[in-house]
C-alpha positions as a printed Julia matrix, in Angstrom:
155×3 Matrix{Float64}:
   0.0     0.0     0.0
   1.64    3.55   -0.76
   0.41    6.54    0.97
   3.28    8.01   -0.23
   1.97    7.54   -4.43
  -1.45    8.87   -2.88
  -0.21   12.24   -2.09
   1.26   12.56   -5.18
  -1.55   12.46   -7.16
  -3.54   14.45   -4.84
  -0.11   17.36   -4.62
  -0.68   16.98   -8.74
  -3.85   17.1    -9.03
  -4.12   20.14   -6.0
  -1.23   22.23   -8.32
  -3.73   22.1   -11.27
  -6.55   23.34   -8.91
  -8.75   20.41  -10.58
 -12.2    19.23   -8.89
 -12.18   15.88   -7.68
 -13.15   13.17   -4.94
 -11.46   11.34   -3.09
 -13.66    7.88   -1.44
 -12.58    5.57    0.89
 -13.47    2.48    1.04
 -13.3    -1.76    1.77
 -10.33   -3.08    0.17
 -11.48   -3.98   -3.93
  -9.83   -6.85   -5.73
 -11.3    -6.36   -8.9
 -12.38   -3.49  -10.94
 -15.9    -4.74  -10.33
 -15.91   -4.83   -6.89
 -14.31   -0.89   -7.18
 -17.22    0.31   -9.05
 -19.61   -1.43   -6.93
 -18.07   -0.06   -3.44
 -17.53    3.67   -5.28
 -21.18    3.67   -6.54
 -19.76    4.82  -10.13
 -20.25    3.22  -13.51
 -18.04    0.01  -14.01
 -16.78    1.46  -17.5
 -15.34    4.84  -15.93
 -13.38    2.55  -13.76
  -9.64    2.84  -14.87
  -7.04   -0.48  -14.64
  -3.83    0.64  -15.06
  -1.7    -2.73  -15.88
   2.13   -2.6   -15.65
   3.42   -4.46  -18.79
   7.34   -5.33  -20.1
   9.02   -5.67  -23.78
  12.44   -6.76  -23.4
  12.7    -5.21  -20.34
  11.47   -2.23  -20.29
   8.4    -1.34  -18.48
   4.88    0.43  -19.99
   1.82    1.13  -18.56
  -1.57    0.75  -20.32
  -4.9     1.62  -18.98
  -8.36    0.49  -19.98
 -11.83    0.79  -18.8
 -12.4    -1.96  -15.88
 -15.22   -3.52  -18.25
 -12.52   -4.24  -20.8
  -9.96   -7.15  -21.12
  -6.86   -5.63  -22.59
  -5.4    -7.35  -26.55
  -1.96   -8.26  -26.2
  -2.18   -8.44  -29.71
  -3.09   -5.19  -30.08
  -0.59   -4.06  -27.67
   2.33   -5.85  -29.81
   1.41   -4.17  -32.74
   1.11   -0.65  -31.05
   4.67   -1.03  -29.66
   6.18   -3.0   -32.53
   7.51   -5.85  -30.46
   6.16   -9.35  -30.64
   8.07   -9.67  -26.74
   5.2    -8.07  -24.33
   4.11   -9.93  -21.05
   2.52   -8.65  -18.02
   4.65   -7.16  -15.15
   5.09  -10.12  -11.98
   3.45   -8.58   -8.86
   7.35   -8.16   -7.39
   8.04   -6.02  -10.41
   4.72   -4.36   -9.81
   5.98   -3.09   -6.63
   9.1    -2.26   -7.63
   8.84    0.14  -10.42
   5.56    2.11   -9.21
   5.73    0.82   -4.74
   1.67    0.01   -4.68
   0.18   -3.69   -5.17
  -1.3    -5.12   -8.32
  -5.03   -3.95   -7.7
  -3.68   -0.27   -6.47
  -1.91    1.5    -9.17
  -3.29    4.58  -10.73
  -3.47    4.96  -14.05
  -0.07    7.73  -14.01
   2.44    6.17  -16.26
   4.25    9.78  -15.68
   4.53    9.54  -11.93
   6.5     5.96  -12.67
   8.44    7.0   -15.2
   7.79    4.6   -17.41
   5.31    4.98  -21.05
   1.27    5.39  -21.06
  -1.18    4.02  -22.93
  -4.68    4.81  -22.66
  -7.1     3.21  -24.69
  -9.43    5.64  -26.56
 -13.06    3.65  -25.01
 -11.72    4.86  -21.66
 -12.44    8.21  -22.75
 -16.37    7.94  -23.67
 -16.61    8.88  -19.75
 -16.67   12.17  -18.52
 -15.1    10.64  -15.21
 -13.08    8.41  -14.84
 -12.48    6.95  -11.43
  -8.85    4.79  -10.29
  -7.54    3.03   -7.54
  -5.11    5.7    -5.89
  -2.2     3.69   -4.41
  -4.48    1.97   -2.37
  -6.6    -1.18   -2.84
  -9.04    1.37    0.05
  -9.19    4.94   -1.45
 -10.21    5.64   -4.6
 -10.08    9.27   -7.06
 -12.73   10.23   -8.97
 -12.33   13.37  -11.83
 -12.88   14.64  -15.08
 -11.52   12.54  -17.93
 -10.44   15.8   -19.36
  -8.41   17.03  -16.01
  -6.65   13.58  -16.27
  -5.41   13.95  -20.05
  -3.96   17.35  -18.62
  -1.69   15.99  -16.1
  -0.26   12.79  -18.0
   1.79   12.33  -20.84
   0.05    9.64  -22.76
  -0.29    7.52  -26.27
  -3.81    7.28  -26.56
  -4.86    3.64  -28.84
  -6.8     0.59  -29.22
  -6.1    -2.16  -27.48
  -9.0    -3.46  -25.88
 -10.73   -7.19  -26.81
């Protein structure tokens, strides 16, 4: 759990002077179960998945309704080599458990990609370092503050 990747996003989001909530809540394994316990849509719901081509790190996020393509995802980064990130490297490269990263590439230093259906929503709402507190803000705010390759790689 990072408390530390929390404040982060809040100092970033704070700088911008951006409108947004902040819930707390029972731990959520799932994107489902996140939605559910938020009370938001399931499809605003943004799963941010740590992924590695020859070992380099990327991070791409999709709505939690989606499965992501790895196919898609090899052709987007030209590399047939793309598996997802083990839970240790997880950890290591952005310090918050699989279920608990938010969807900030930048803050990680490592490449985003955000998959275009994400941004249907005009919220979108993300796990914030913590598997118990959620963010919730305009999709628009969030495009501001990241650096980002926005695709298709969604099933």
């Amino acid at each position: 759990m990072s408390e530390t990747v929390f404040l982060t996003i809040k100092k970033l989001l704070d700088q911008h002077s951006f409108s947004y909530d902040i819930m707390d809540h029972a731990p959520t394994p799932t994107s489902a179960d996140a939605a559910r316990v938020r009370g938001t849509k399931a499809e605003e719901g943004a799963k941010a998945m740590i992924l590695r081509s020859k070992g380099n790190f990327f991070m791409c996020v999709l709505p939690g309704t989606e499965k992501i393509d790895l196919n898609n995802v090899r052709i987007i980064i030209d590399n047939k080599s793309v598996s997802f990130a083990t839970p240790e490297e997880v950890k290591t490269i952005t310090d918050c458990d699989v279920g608990s990263v938010p969807p900030f590439g930048n803050l990680f230093n490592i490449p985003l990609y955000v998959d275009k259906s994400l941004l249907r929503n005009e919220y979108i709402s993300f796990n914030a370092g913590l598997v118990t507190r959620s963010i919730r803000m305009k999709k628009e705010d969030y495009l501001t503050v990241v650096d980002c390759v926005i695709e298709h790689f969604v099933l």
